[in-house]
Short mmCIF file of C-alpha atoms and ligand atoms in Angstrom, two decimals:
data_model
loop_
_atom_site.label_atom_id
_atom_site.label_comp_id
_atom_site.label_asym_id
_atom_site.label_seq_id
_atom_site.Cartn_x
_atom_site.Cartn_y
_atom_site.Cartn_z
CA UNK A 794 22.95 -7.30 13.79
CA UNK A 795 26.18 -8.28 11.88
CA UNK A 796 26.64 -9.34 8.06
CA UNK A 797 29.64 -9.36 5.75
CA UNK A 798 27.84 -7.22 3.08
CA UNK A 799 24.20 -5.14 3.10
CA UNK A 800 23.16 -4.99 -0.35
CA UNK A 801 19.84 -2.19 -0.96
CA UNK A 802 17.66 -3.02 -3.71
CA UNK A 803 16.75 -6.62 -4.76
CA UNK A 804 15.92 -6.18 -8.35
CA UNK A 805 18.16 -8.41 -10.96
CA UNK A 806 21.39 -7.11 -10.30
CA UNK A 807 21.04 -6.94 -6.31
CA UNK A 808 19.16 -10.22 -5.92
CA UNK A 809 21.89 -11.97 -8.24
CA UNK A 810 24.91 -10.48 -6.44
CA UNK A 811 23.01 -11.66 -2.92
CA UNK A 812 23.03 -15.35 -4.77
CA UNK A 813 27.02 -15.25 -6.07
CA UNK A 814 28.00 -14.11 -2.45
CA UNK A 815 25.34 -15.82 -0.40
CA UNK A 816 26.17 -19.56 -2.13
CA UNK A 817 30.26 -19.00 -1.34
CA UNK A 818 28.78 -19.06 2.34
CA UNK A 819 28.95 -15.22 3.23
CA UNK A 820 26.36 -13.51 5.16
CA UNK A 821 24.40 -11.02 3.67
CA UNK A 822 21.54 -9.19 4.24
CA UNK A 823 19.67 -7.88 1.16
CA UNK A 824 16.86 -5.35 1.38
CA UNK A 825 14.26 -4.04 -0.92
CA UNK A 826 11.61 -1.48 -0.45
CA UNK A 827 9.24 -2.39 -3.21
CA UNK A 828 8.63 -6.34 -1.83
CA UNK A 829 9.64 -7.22 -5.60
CA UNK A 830 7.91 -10.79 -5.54
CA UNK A 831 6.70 -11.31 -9.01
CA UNK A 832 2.66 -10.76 -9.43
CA UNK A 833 0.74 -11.25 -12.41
CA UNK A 834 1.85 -11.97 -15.91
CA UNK A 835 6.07 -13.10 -16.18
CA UNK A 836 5.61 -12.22 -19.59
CA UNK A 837 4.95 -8.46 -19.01
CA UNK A 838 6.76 -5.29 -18.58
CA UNK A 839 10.77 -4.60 -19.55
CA UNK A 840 12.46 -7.06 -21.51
CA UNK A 841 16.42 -7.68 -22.11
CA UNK A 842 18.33 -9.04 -24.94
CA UNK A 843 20.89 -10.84 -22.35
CA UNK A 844 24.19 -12.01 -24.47
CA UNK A 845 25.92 -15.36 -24.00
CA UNK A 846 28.40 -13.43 -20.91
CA UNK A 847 25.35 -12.78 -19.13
CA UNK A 848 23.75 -16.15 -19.46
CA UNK A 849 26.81 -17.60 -18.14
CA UNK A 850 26.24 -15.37 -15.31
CA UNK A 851 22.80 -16.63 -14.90
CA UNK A 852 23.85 -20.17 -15.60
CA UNK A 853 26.82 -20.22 -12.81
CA UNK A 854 24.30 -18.12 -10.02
CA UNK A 855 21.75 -21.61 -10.75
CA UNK A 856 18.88 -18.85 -12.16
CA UNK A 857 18.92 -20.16 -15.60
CA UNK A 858 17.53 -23.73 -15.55
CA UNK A 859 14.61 -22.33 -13.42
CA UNK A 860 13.91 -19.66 -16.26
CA UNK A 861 14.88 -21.60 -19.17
CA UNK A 862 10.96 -22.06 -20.43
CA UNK A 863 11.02 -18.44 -20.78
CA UNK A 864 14.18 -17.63 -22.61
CA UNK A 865 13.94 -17.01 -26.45
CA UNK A 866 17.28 -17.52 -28.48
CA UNK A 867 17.89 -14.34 -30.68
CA UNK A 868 20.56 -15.63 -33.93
CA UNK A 869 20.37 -12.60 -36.48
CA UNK A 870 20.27 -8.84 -35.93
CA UNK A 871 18.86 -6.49 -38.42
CA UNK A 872 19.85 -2.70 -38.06
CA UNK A 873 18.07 -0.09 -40.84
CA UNK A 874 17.51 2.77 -41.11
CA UNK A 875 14.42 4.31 -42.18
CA UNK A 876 15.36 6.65 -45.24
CA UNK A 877 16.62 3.12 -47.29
CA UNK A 878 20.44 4.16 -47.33
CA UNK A 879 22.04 2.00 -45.04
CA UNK A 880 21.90 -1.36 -43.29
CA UNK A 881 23.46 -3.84 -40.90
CA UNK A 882 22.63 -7.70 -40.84
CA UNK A 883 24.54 -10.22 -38.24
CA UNK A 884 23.95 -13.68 -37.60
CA UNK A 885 25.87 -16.25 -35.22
CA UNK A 886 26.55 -18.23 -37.46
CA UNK A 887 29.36 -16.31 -38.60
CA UNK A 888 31.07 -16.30 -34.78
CA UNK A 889 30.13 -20.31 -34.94
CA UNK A 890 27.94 -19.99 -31.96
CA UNK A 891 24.02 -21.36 -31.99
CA UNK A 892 22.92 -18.07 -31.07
CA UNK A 893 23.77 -13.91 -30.05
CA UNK A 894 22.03 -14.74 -26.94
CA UNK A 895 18.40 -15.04 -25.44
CA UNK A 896 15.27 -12.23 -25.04
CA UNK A 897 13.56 -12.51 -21.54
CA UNK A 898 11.80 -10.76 -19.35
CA UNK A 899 13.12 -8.21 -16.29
CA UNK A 900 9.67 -10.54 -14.23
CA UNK A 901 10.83 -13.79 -15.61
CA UNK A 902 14.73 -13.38 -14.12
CA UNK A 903 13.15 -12.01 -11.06
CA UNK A 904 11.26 -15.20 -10.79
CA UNK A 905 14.32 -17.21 -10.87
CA UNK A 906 16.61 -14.94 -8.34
CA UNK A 907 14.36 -14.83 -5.67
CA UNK A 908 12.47 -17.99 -5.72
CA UNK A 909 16.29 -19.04 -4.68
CA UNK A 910 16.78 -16.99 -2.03
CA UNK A 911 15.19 -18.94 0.69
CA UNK A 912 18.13 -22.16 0.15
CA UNK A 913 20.54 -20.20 1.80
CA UNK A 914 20.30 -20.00 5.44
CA UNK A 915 23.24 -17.09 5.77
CA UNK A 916 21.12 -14.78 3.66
CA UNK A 917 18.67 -12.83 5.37
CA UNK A 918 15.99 -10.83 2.63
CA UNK A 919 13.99 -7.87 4.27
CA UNK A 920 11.41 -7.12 2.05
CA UNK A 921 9.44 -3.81 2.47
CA UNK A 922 12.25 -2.09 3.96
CA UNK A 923 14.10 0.76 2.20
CA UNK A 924 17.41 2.34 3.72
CA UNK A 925 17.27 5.62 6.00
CA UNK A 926 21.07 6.26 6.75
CA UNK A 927 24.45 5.12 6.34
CA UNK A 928 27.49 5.81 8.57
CA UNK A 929 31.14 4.56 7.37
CA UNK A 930 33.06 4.29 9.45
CA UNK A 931 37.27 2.97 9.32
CA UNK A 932 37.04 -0.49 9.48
CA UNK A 933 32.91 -0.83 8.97
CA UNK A 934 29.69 0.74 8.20
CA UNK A 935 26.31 1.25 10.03
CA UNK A 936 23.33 1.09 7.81
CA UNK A 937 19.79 1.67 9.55
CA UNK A 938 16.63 0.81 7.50
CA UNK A 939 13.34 3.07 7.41
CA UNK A 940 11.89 -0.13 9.44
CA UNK A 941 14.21 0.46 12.27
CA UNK A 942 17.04 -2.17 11.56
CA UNK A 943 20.54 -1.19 12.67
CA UNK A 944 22.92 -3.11 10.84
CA UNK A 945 26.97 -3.13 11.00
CA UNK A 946 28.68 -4.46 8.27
CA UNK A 947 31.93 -4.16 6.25
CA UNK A 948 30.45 -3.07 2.77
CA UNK A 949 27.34 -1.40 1.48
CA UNK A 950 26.46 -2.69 -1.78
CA UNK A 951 23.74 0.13 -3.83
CA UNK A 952 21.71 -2.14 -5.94
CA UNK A 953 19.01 0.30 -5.94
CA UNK A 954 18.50 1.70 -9.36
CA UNK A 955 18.49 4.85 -11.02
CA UNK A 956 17.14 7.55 -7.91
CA UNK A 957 19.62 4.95 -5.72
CA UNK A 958 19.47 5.93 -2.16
CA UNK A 959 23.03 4.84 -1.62
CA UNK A 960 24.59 6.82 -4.34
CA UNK A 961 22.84 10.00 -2.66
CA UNK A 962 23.47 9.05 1.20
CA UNK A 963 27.33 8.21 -0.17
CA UNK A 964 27.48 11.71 -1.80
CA UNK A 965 28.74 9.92 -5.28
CA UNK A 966 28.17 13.04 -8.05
CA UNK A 967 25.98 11.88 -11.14
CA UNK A 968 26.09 12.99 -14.80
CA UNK A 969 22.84 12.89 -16.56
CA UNK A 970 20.44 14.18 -19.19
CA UNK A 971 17.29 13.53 -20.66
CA UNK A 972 16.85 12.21 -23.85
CA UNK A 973 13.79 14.09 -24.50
CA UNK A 974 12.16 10.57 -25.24
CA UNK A 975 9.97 7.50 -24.07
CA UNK A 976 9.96 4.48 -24.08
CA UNK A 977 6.63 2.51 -25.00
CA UNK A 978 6.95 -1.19 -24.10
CA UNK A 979 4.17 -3.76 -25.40
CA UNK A 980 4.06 -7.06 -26.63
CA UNK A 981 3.09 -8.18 -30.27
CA UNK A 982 1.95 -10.67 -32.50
CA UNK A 983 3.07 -10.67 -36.04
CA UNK A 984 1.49 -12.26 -39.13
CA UNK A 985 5.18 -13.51 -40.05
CA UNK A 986 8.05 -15.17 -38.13
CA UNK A 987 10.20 -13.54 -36.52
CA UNK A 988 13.03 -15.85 -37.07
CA UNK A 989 14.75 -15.39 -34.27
CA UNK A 990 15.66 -12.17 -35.51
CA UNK A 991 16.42 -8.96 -33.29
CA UNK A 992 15.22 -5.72 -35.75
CA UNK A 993 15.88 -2.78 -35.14
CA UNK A 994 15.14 0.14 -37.13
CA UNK A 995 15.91 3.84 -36.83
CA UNK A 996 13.20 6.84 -37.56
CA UNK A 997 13.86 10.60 -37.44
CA UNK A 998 11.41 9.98 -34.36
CA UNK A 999 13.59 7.47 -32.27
CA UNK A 1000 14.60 3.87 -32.80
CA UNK A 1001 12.40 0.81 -33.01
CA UNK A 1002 13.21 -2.56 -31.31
CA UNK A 1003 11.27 -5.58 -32.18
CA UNK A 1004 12.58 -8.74 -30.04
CA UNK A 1005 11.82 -12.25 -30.53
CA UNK A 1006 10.18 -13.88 -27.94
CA UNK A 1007 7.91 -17.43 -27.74
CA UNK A 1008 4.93 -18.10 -24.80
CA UNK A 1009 4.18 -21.64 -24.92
CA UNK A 1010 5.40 -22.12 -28.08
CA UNK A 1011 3.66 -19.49 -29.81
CA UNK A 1012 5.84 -16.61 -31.25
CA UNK A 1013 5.27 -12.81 -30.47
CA UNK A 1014 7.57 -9.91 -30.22
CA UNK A 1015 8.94 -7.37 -27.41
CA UNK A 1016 8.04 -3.79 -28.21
CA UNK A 1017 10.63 -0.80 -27.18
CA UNK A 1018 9.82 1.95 -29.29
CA UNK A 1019 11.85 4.98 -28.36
CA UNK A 1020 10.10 7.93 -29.11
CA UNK A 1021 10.54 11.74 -28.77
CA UNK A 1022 8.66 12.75 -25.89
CA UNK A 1023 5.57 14.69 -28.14
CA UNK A 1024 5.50 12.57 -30.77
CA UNK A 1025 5.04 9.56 -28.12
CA UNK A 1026 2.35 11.77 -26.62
CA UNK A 1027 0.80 11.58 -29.72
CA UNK A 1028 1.28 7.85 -30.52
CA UNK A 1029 -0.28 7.15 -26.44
CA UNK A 1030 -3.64 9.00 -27.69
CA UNK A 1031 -3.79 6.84 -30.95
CA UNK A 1032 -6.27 4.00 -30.56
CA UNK A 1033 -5.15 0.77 -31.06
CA UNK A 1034 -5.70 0.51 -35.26
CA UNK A 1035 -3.83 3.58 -35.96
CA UNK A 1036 -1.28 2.97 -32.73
CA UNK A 1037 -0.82 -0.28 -35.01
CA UNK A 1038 -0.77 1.00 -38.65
CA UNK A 1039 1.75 3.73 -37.23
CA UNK A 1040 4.23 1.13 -36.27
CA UNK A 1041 3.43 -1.28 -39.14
CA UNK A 1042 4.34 1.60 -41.41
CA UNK A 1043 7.95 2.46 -39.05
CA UNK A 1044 8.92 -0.95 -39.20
CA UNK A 1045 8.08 -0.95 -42.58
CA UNK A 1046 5.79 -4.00 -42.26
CA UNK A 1047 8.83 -5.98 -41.27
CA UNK A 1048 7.07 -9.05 -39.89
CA UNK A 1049 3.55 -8.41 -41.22
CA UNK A 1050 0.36 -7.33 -39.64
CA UNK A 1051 0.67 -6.41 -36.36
CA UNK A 1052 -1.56 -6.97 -33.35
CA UNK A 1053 -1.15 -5.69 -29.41
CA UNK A 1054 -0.93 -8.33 -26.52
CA UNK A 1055 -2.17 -6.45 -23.59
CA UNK A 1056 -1.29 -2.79 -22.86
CA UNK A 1057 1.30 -0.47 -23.89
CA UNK A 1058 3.52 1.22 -20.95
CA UNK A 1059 5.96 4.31 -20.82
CA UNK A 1060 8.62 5.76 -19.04
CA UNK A 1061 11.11 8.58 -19.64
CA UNK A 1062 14.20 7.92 -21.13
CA UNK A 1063 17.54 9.47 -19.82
CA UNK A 1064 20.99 8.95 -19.61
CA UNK A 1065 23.11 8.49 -15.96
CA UNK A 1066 26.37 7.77 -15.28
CA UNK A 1067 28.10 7.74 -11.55
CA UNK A 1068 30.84 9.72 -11.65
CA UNK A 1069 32.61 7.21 -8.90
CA UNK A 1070 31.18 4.30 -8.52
CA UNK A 1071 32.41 3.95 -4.91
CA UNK A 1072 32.58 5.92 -1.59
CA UNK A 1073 34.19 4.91 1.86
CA UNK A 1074 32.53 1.57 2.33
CA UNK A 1075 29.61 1.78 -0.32
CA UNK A 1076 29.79 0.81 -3.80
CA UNK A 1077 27.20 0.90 -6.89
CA UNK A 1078 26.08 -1.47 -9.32
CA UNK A 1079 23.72 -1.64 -12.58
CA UNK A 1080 21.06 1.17 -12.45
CA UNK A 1081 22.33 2.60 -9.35
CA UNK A 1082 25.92 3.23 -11.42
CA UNK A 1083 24.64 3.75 -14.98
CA UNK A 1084 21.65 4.13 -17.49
CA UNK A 1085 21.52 3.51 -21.04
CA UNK A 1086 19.44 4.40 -23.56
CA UNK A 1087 17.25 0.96 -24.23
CA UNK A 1088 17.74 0.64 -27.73
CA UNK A 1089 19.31 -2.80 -27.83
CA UNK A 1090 18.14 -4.00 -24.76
CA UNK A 1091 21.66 -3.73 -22.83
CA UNK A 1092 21.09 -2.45 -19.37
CA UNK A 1093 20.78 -5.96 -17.82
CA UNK A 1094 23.64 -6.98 -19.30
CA UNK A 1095 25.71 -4.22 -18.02
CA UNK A 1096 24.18 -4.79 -14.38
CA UNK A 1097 25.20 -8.49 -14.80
CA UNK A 1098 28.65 -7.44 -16.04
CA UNK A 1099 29.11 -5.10 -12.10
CA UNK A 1100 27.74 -8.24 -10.34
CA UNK A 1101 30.46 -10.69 -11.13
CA UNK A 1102 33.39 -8.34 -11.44
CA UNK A 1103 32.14 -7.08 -7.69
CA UNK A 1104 31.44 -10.52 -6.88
CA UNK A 1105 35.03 -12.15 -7.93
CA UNK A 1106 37.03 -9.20 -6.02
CA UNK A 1107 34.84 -9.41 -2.65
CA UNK A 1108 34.98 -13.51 -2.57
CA UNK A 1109 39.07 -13.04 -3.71
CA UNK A 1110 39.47 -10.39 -0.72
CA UNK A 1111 37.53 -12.69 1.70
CA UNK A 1112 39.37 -15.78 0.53
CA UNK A 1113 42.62 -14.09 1.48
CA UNK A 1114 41.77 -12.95 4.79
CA UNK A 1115 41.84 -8.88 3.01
CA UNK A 1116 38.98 -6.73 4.23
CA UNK A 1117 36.10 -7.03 1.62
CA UNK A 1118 35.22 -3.11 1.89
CA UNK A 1119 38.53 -1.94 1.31
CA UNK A 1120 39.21 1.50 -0.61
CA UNK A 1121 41.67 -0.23 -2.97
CA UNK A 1122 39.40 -3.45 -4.33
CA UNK A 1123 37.10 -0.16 -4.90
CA UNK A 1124 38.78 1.57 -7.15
CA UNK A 1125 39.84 -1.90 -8.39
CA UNK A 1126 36.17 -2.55 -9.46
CA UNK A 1127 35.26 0.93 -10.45
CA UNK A 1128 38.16 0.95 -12.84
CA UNK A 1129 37.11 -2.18 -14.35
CA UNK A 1130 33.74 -1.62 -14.82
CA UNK A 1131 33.76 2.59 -16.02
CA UNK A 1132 36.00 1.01 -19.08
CA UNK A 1133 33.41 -1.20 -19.98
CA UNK A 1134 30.09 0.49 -19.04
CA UNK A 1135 31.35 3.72 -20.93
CA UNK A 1136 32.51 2.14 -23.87
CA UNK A 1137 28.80 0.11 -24.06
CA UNK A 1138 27.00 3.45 -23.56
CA UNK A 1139 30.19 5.62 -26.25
CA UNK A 1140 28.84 2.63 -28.58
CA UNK A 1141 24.98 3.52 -28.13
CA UNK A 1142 25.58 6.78 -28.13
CA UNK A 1143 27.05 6.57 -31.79
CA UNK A 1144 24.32 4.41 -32.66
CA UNK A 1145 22.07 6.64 -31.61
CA UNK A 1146 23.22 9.79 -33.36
CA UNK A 1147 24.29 8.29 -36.59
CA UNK A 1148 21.49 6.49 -37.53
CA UNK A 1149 18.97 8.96 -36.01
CA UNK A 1150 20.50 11.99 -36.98
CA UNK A 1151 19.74 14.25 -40.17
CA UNK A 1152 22.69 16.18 -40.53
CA UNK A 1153 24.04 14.78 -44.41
CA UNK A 1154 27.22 15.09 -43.03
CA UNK A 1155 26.66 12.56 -40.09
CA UNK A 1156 24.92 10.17 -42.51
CA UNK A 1157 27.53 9.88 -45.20
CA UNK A 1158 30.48 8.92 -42.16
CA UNK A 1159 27.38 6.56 -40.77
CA UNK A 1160 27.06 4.82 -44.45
CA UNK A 1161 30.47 5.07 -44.80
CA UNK A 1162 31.47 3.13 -41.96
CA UNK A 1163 28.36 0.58 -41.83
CA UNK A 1164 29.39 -0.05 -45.30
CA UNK A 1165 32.79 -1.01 -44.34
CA UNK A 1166 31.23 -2.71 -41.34
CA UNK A 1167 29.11 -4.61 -43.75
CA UNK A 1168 31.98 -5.92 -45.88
CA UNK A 1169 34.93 -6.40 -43.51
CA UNK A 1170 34.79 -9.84 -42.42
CA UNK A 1171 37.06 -9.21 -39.48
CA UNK A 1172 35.54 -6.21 -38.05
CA UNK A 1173 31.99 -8.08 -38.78
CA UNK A 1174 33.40 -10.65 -36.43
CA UNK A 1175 34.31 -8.11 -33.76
CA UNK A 1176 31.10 -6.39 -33.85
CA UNK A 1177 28.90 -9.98 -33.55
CA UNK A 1178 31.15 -10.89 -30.42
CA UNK A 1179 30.73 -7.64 -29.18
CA UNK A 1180 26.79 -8.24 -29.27
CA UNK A 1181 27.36 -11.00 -27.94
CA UNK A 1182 29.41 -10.54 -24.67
CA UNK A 1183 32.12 -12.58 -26.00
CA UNK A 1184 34.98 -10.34 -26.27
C1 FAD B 2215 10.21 1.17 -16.62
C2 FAD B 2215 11.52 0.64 -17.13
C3 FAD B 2215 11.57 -0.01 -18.35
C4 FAD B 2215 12.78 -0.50 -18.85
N1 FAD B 2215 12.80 -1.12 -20.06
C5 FAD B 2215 13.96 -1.60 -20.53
C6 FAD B 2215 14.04 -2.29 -21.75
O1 FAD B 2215 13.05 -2.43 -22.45
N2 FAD B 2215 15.24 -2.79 -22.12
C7 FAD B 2215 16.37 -2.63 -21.33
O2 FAD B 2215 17.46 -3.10 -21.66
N3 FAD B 2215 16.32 -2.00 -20.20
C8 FAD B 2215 15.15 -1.48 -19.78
N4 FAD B 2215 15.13 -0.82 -18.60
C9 FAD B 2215 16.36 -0.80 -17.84
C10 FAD B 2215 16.60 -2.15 -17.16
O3 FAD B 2215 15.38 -2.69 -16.76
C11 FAD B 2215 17.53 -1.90 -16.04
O4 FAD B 2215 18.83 -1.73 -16.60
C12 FAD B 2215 17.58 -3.03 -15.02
O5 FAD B 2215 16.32 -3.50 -14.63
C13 FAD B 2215 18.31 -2.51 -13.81
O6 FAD B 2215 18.32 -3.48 -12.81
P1 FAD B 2215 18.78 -3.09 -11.37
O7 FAD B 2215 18.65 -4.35 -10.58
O8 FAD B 2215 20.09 -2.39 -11.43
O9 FAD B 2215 17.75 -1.97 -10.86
P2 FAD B 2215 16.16 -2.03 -10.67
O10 FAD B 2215 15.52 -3.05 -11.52
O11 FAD B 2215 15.70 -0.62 -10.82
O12 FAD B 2215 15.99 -2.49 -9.15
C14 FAD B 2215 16.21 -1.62 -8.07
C15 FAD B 2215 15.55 -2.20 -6.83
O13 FAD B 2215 15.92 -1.37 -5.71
C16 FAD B 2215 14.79 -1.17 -4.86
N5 FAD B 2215 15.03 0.09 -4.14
C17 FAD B 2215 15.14 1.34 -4.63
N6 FAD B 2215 15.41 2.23 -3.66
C18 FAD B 2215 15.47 1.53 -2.51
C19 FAD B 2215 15.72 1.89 -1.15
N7 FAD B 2215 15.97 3.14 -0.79
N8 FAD B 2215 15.71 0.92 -0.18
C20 FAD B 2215 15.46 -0.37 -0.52
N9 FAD B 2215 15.21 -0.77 -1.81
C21 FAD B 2215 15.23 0.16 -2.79
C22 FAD B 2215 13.61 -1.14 -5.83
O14 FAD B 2215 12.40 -1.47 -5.18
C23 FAD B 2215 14.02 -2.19 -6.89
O15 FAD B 2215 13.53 -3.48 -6.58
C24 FAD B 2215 13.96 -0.32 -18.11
C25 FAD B 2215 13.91 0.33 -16.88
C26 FAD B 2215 12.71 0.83 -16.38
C27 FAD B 2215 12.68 1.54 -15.05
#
């Protein structure tokens, strides 16, 4: 069996690269070993803050009209920080655009990538099939699948998250630590409005993010409350009142009274970076290349960002009769991407420490430089389009 590209791992960025290279008329195979077909509620589980680049993205691929019901427009962000010395407030207003971008579900752009899937012909999905081996070889690459496919093709595309099986078969080296935190997810309802504000508020436990969302035109809110590991421990054994009076009191009562929608989830939060994000004939994209700490709800857009720099450069190679798999649109890609990715996670990172940390030292340069931040109309303007993928 012959295709163009094999890409492992049909979650949002692998199912959306399939789309981008599928609908130029290339054939592709795209295999995932969890049969990701949405069940159950679209609403639940992980939830990204996309920016306006990566609802371009979604807009150009043909995903966005089919999601659009479930899309809630974020236009102001709130960053505090829980000791009352310092404070960050953006709206889009100020960059002249209607909004920073829109909240949605991981499910709900599931839903839209691969109820398209079936339109094209020249893309073949195996679902329930995970990857055994690769073999590059000069001028192609052999991939066989757990389910006893052998396929040849020219490029080996690891969509396949953060334990990717192509970044391990393709010997790319990883750096990574733990944060020594979790992430609880849940959804909420809030006495007040949440005005189509992101807030975001950091604790000497871990940030809080509450994100604006809206099911059938009712508002509620996006949980992702990072939390050092035994203090989330803690917060898991709470029942539901003091879970919720906890969180009213972090957020310091932000939006009002808080209620849960359903259950709360967690998973362990950790930081990974490839330290290539290409090998002979493979190459990585979102999870499978990087992990961020979820704070602002960036990893999607991130994974986005890979898909149509990867994307452009295969469909450029292909349109000039260049191989698609070679070494040197690789590095092309990897260079482009590292620059960004790093700088996204450098900028989380700072986040991170300055407002969370509680070294006086750290906090004065923090206060220092949000207060600048605050005032400076042109760097206020760089950090908004920033936010919002627009720079
Ligand atoms: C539990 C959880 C909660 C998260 N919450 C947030 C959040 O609140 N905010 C935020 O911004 N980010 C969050 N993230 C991160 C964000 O969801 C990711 O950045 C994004 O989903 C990555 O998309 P992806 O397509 O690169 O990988 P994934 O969504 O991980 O998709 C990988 C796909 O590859 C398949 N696969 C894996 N191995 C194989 C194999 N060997 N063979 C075949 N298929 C394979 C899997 O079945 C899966 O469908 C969360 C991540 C997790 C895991």
């Amino acid at each position: 069996m012959d295709f163009e590209v094999v890409i492992i791992g049909a979650g949002v960025a692998g199912s959306s690269l399939a789309l981008a290279l599928a609908k130029e008329g290339m054939d592709i195979c795209l295999i995932d070993k969890g049969a990701p077909e949405i069940k159950g509620d679209i609403y639940k589980g992980r939830t990204a803050a996309l920016n306006l680049a990566s609802l371009d993205i979604l807009e150009e691929l043909g995903v966005r009209k089919g999601i659009q019901n479930y899309l809630t427009p974020f236009k102001n962000i709130y960053v505090w920080d829980s000791e009352g010395t310092s404070s960050l407030e953006f709206s889009s207003d100020e960059i002249g655009q209607p909004k920073l971008g829109d909240v949605v579900t991981n499910n709900a752009i599931l839903s839209g990538t691969l109820s398209l899937l079936p339109n094209h012909k020249n893309l073949r999905f195996l679902s329930g099939d995970s990857l055994k081996t690769l073999d590059p070889q000069e001028e192609s690459m052999k991939v066989c699948t757990e389910g006893g496919e052998s396929i040849s093709c020219k490029l080996v595309v690891g969509a396949d998250g953060g334990l990717s099986s192509v970044r391990e078969l393709s010997s790319i080296k990883i750096r990574t630590w733990s944060y020594e935190q979790k992430a609880l997810i849940a959804n909420l309802k809030a006495e007040k409005s949440h005005k189509n504000t992101a807030y975001q508020v950091f604790t000497k436990n871990g940030p809080i993010a509450l994100l604006p969302m809206k099911k059938d035109n009712e508002e509620y809110l996006s949980l992702v409350w990072s939390a050092d590991t035994d203090y989330a421990e803690n917060l898991l054994a709470l029942d539901e009142p003091s879970f919720l009076n906890e969180l009213e009191r972090k957020v310091e009562s932000v939006v009002g009274k808080l209620s849960l929608n359903g259950k709360i989830s967690s998973y362990p939060l950790h930081q990974l970076h490839a330290k290539d994000y290409y090998a002979k004939r493979s190459v990585l994209i979102g999870d499978a290349a990087h992990s961020i700490h979820p704070l602002a709800g960036q990893g999607l857009n991130l994974g986005l960002g890979d898909v149509e720099a990867l994307a452009n450069r295969i469909l450029r190679n292909r349109r000039h009769g260049e191989d698609i798999g070679s070494e040197k649109m690789l590095i092309e890609y990897s260079k482009a991407r590292k620059l960004i990715n790093l700088r996204m996670m450098g900028f989380m990172e700072v986040f991170k420490n300055g407002f969370g940390s509680t070294n006086p030292w750290v906090r004065l340069g923090r206060n220092m430089a949000f207060g600048v931040a605050q005032k400076a109309p042109g760097l206020r303007k760089k950090f908004i389009k920033e936010a919002a993928g627009i720079i």
